[in-house]
mmCIF file of C-alpha atoms in Angstrom:
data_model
loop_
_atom_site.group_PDB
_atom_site.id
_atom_site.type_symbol
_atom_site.label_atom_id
_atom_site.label_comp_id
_atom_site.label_asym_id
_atom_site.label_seq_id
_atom_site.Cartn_x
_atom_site.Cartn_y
_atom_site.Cartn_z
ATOM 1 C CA UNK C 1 176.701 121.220 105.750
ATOM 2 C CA UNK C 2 174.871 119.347 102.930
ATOM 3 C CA UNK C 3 174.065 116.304 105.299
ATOM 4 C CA UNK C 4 172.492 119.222 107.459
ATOM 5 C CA UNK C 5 170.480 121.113 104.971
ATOM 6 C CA UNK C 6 169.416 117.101 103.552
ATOM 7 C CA UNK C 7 168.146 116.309 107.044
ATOM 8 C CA UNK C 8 165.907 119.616 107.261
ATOM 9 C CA UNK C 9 164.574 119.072 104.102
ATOM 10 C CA UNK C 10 163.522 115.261 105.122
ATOM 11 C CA UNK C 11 162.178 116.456 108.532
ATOM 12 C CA UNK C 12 160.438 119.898 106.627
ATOM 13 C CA UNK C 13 158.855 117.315 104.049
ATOM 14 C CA UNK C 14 157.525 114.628 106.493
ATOM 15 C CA UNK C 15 155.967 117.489 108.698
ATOM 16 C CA UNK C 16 154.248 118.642 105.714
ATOM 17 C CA UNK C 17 153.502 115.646 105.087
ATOM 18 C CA UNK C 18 151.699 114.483 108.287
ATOM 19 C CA UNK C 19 150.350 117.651 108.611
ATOM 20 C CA UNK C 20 148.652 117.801 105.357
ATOM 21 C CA UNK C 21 147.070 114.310 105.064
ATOM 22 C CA UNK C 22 146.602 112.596 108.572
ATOM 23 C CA UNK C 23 143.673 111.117 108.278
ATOM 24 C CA UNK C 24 144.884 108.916 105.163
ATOM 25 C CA UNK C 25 148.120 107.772 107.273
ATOM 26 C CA UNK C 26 145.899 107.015 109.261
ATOM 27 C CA UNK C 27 144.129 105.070 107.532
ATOM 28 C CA UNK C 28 146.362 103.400 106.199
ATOM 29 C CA UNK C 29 147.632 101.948 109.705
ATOM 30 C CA UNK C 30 144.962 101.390 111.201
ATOM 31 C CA UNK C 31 143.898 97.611 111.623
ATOM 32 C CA UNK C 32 140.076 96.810 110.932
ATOM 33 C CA UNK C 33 138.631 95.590 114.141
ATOM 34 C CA UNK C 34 136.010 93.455 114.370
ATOM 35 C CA UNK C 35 133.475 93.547 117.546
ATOM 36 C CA UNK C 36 132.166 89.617 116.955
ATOM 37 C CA UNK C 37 130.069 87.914 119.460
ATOM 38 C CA UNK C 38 131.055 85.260 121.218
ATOM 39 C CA UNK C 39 129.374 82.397 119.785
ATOM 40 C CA UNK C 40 130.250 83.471 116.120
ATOM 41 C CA UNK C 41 134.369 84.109 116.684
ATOM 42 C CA UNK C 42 135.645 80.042 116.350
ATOM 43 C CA UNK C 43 133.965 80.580 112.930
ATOM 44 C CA UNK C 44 135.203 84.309 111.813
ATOM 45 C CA UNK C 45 138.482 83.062 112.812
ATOM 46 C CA UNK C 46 138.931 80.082 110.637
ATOM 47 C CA UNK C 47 137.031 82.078 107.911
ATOM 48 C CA UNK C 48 139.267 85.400 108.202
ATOM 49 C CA UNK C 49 142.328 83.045 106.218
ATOM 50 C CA UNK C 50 140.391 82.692 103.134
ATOM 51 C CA UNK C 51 139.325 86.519 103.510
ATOM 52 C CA UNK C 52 142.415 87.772 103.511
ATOM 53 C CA UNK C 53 143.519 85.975 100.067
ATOM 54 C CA UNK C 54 140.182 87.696 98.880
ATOM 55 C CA UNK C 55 141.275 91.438 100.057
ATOM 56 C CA UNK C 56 144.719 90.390 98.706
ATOM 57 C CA UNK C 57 146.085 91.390 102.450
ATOM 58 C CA UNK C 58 149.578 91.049 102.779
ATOM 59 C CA UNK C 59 150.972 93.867 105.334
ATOM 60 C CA UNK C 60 149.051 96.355 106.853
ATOM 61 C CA UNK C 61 146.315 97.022 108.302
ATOM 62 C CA UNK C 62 145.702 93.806 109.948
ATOM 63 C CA UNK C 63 142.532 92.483 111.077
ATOM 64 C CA UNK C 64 141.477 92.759 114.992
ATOM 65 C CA UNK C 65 138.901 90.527 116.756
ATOM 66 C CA UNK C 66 137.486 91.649 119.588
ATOM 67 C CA UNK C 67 134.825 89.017 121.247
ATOM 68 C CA UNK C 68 132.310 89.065 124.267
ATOM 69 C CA UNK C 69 129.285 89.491 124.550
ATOM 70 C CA UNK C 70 126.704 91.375 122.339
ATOM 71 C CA UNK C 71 125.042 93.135 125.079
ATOM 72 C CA UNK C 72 129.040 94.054 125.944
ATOM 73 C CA UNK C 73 130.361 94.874 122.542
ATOM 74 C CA UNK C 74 126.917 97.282 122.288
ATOM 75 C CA UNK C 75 128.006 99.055 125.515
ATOM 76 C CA UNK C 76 131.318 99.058 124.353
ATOM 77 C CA UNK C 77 130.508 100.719 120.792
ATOM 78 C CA UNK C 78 128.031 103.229 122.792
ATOM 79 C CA UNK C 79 131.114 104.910 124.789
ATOM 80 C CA UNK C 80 133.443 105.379 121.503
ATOM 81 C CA UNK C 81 135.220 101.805 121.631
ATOM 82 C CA UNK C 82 136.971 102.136 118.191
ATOM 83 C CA UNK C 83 135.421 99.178 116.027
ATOM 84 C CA UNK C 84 134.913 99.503 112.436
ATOM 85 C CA UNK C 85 132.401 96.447 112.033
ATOM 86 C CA UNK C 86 130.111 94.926 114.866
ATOM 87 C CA UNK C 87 129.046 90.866 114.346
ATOM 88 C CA UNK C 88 126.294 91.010 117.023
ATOM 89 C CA UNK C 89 124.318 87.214 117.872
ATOM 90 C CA UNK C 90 121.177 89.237 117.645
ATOM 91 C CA UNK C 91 119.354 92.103 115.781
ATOM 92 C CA UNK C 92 118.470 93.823 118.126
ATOM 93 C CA UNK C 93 121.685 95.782 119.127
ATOM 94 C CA UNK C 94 122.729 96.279 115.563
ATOM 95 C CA UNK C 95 119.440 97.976 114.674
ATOM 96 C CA UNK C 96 119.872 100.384 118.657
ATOM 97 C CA UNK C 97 122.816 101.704 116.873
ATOM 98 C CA UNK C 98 121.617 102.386 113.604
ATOM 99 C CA UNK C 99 118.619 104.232 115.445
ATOM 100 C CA UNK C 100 121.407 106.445 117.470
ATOM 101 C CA UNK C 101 123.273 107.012 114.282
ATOM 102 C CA UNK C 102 126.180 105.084 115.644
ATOM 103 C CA UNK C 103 126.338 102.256 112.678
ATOM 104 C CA UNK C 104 125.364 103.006 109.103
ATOM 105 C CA UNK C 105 121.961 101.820 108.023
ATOM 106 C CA UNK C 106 122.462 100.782 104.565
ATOM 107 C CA UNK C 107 125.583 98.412 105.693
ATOM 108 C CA UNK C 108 122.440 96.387 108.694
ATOM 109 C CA UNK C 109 122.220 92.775 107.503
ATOM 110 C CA UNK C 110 121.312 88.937 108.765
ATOM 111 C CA UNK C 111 124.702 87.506 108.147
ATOM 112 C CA UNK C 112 124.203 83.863 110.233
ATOM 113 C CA UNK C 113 120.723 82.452 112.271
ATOM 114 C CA UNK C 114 122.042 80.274 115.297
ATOM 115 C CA UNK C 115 120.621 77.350 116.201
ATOM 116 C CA UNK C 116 120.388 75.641 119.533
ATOM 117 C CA UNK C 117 121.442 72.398 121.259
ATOM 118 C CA UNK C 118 121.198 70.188 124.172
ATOM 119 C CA UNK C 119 124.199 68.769 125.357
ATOM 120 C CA UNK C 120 126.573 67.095 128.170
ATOM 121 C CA UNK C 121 129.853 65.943 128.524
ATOM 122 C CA UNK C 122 128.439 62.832 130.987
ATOM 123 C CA UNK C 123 125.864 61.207 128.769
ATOM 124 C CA UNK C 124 124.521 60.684 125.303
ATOM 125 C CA UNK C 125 121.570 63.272 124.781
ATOM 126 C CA UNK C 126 119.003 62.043 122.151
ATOM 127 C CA UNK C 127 116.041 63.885 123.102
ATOM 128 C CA UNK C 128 114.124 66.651 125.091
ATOM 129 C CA UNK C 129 113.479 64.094 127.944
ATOM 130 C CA UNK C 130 116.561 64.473 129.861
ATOM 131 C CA UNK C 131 115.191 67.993 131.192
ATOM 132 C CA UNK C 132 112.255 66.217 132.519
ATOM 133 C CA UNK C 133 114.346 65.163 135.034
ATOM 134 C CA UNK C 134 113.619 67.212 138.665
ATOM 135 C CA UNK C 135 116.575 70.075 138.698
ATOM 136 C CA UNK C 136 118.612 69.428 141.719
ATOM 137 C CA UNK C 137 121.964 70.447 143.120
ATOM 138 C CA UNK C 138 123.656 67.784 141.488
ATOM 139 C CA UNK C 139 121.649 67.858 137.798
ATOM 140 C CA UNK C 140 121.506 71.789 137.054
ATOM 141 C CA UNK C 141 121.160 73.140 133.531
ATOM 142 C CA UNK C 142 123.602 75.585 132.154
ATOM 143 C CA UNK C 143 122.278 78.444 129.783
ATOM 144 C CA UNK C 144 123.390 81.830 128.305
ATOM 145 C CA UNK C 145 122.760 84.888 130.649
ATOM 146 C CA UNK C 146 119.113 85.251 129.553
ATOM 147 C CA UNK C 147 119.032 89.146 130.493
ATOM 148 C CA UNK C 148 121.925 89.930 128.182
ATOM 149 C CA UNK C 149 122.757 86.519 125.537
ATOM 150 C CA UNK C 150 120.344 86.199 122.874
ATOM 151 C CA UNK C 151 121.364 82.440 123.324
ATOM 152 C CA UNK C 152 120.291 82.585 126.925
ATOM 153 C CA UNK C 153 116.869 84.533 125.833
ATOM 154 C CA UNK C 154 115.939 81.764 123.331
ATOM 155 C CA UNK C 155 117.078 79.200 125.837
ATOM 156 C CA UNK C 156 114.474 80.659 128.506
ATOM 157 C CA UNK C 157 111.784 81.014 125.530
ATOM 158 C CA UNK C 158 112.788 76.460 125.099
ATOM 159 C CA UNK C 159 112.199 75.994 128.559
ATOM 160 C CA UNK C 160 109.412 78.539 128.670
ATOM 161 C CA UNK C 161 107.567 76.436 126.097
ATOM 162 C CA UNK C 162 108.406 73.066 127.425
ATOM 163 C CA UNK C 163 106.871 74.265 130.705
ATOM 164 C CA UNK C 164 110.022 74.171 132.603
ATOM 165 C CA UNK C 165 110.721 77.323 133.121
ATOM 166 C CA UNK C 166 109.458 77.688 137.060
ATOM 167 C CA UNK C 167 111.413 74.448 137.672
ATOM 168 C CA UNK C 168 114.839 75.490 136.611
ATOM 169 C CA UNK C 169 115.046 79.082 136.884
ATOM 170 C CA UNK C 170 116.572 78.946 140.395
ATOM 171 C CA UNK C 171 118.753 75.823 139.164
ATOM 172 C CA UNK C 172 120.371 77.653 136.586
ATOM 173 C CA UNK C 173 124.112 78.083 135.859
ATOM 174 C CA UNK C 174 124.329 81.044 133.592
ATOM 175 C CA UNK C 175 127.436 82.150 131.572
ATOM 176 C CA UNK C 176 128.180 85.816 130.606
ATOM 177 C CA UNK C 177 128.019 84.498 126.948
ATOM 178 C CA UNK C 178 127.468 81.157 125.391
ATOM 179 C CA UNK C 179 130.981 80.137 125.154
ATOM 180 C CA UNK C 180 131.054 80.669 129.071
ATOM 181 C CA UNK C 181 128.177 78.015 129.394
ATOM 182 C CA UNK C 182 129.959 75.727 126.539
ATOM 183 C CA UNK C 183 133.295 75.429 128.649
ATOM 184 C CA UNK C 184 131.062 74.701 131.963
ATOM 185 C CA UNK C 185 129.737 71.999 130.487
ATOM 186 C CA UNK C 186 132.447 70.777 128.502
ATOM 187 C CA UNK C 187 133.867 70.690 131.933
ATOM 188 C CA UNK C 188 131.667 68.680 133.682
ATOM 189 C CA UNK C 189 131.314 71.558 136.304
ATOM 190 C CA UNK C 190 127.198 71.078 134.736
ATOM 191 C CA UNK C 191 126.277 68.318 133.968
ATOM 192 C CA UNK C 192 123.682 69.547 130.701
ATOM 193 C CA UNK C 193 123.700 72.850 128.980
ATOM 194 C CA UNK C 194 121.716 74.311 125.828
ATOM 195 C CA UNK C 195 124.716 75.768 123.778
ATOM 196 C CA UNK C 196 125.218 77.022 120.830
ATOM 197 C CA UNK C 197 125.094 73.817 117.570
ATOM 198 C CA UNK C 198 128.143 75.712 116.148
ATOM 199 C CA UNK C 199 130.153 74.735 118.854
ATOM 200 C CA UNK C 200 129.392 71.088 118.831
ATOM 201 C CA UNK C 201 130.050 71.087 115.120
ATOM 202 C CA UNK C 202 133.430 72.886 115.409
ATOM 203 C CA UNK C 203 134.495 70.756 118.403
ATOM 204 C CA UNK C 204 133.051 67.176 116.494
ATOM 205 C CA UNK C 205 130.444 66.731 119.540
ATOM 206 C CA UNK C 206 127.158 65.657 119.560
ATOM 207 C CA UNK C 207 124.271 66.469 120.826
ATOM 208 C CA UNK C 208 120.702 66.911 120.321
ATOM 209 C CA UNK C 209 119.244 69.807 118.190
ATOM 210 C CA UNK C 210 116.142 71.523 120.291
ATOM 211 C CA UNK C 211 113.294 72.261 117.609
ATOM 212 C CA UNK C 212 113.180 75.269 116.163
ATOM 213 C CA UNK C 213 109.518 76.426 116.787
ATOM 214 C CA UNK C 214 110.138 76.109 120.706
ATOM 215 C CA UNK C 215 112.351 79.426 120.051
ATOM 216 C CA UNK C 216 112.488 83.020 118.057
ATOM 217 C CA UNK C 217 115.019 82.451 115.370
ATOM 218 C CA UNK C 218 118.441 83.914 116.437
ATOM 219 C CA UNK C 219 118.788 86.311 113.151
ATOM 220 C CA UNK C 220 122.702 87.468 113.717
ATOM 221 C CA UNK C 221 123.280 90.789 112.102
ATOM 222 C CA UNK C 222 126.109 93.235 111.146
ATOM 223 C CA UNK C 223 126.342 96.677 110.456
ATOM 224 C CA UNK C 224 129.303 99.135 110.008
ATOM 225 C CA UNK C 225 130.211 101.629 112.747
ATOM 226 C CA UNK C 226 129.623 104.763 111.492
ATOM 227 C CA UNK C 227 133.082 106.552 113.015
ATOM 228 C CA UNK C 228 135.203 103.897 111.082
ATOM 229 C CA UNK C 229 138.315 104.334 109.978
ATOM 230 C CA UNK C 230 138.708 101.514 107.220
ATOM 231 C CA UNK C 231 135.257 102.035 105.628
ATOM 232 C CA UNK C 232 136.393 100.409 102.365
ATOM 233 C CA UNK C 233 137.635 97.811 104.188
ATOM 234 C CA UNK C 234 134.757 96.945 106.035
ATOM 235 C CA UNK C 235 132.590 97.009 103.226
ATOM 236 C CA UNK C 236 134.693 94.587 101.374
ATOM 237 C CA UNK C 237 134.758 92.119 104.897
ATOM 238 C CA UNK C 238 130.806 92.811 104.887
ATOM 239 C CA UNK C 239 130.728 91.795 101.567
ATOM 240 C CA UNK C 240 132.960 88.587 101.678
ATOM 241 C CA UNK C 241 130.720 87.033 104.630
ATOM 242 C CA UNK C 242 127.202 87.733 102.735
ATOM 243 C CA UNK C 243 128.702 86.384 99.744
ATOM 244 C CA UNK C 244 126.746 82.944 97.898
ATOM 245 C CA UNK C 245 130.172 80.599 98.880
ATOM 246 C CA UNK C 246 130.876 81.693 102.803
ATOM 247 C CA UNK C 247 126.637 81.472 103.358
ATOM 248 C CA UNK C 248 127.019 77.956 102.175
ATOM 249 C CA UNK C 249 129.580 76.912 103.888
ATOM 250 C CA UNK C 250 127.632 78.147 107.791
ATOM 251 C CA UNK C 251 125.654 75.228 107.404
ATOM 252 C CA UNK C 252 129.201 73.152 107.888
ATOM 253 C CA UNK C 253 129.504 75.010 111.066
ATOM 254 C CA UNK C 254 126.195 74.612 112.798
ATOM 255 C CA UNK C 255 124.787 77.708 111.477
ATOM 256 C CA UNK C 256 121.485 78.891 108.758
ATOM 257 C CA UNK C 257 122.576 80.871 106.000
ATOM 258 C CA UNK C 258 119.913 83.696 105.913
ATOM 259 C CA UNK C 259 118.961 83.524 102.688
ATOM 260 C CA UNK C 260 118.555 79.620 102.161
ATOM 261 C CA UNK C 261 116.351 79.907 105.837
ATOM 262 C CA UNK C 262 114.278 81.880 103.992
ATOM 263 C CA UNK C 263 113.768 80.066 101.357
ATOM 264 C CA UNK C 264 112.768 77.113 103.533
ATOM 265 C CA UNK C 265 110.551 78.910 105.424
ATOM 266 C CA UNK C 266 108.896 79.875 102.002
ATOM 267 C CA UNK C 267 108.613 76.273 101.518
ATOM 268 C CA UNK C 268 107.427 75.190 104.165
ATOM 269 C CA UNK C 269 104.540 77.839 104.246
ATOM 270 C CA UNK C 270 103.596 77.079 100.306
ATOM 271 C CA UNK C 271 103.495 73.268 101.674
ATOM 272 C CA UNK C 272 100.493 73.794 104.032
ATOM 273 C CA UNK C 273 98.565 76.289 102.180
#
């Protein structure tokens, strides 16, 4: 009889229990997930070790990374995909869902700028001239989907500078995101692709970095989603990838840290003044 009157007193107390405060159960199982673009999630994966010494995370809630492209991850977010922080390869998208109220405004910043290179698996690239050569069936150029990859856009703005642009656009192998166009390559399947420098740096490759003023710097922002359920959580992550040591350390993988491309920029305009 006691064991009986002890088990509705456990059940009664847990009922109350969820009853009373789900939203902080909740919370405190949810994992935080992380909508990163493509080109950025080799990076956020080695770096999410050393963040999760920093948030002192031992159990629960674990950390979710969910990667594709940003034009995907935007649609995604847009229909109620449950993502607490978005890592988009542009700034465009990020700033679309501030403007909808979907992400929080205060929480929109440049965490990386990407940087582009040419590159094949077949032969040593040392300069621009290799895409002088006359696009054929047999020497295509893979690039990011140009329509939906910020990659691919500032790809299309390279060619579009170099003049190539009417010569390759029908010779074009384009990837739904720029690690699509990276594993073509690294294939063979192409036999020269502009990819992303981060992913020649994290797979010890080399190619040759296109100049910067043949394309729009790729400013890579975050924001928080607004209907997040780990909000201190996400402002701590936001915080540990904006903060002086991790900005430093993006030039190791290929990357700009914002603030130290500023500054060079600065210097750079004070030079020919």
């Amino acid at each position: 009889m006691r064991s009986l009157a002890l088990k509705i007193i456990l059940v009664s107390f847990f009922c109350f229990y969820f009853v009373i405060f789900p939203q902080q159960v909740k919370a405190e199982t949810a994992p935080l997930r992380i909508a990163v673009a493509a080109n950025f999630y080799p990076v956020l994966e080695q770096l999410l070790t050393e963040f999760q010494k920093v948030a002192k995370l031992t159990a629960a809630p674990n950390i979710q990374l969910i990667s594709a492209a940003s034009g995907t991850l935007y649609q995604q977010i847009s229909h109620g995909a449950p993502f607490d922080v978005f890592l988009s390869a542009d700034a465009i998208r990020p700033q679309q869902l501030v403007d909808r109220q979907l992400a929080d405004a205060s929480s929109l910043k440049t965490y990386a700028i990407g940087q582009l290179s040419l590159w094949s698996a077949n032969q040593a690239v040392d300069s621009l001239a290799v895409l002088s050569a006359k696009p054929s069936e047999q020497n295509k150029l893979a690039i990011a989907n140009p329509n939906i990859a910020p990659y691919g856009i500032a790809a299309k703005e390279v060619l579009t500078k170099l003049n190539l642009w009417q010569s390759y656009k029908h010779k074009l192998i384009t990837g739904i995101n720029i690690n699509q166009t990276f594993q073509q390559v690294h294939s063979g399947a192409v036999n020269l692709g502009i990819v992303a420098k981060s992913q020649l740096v994290l797979n010890n490759l080399q190619g040759f970095d296109i100049p910067e003023h043949l394309y729009t710097p790729i400013s890579q922002q975050l924001v928080i989603i607004n209907n997040t359920k780990q909000a201190e959580l996400a402002q701590q992550f936001c915080a540990f990838l904006l903060s002086a040591p991790i900005q430093q350390k993006l030039a190791l993988y290929g990357y700009h840290s914002p603030l130290l491309y500023n500054q060079k920029v600065a210097e750079l305009i004070t030079a020919e003044q």
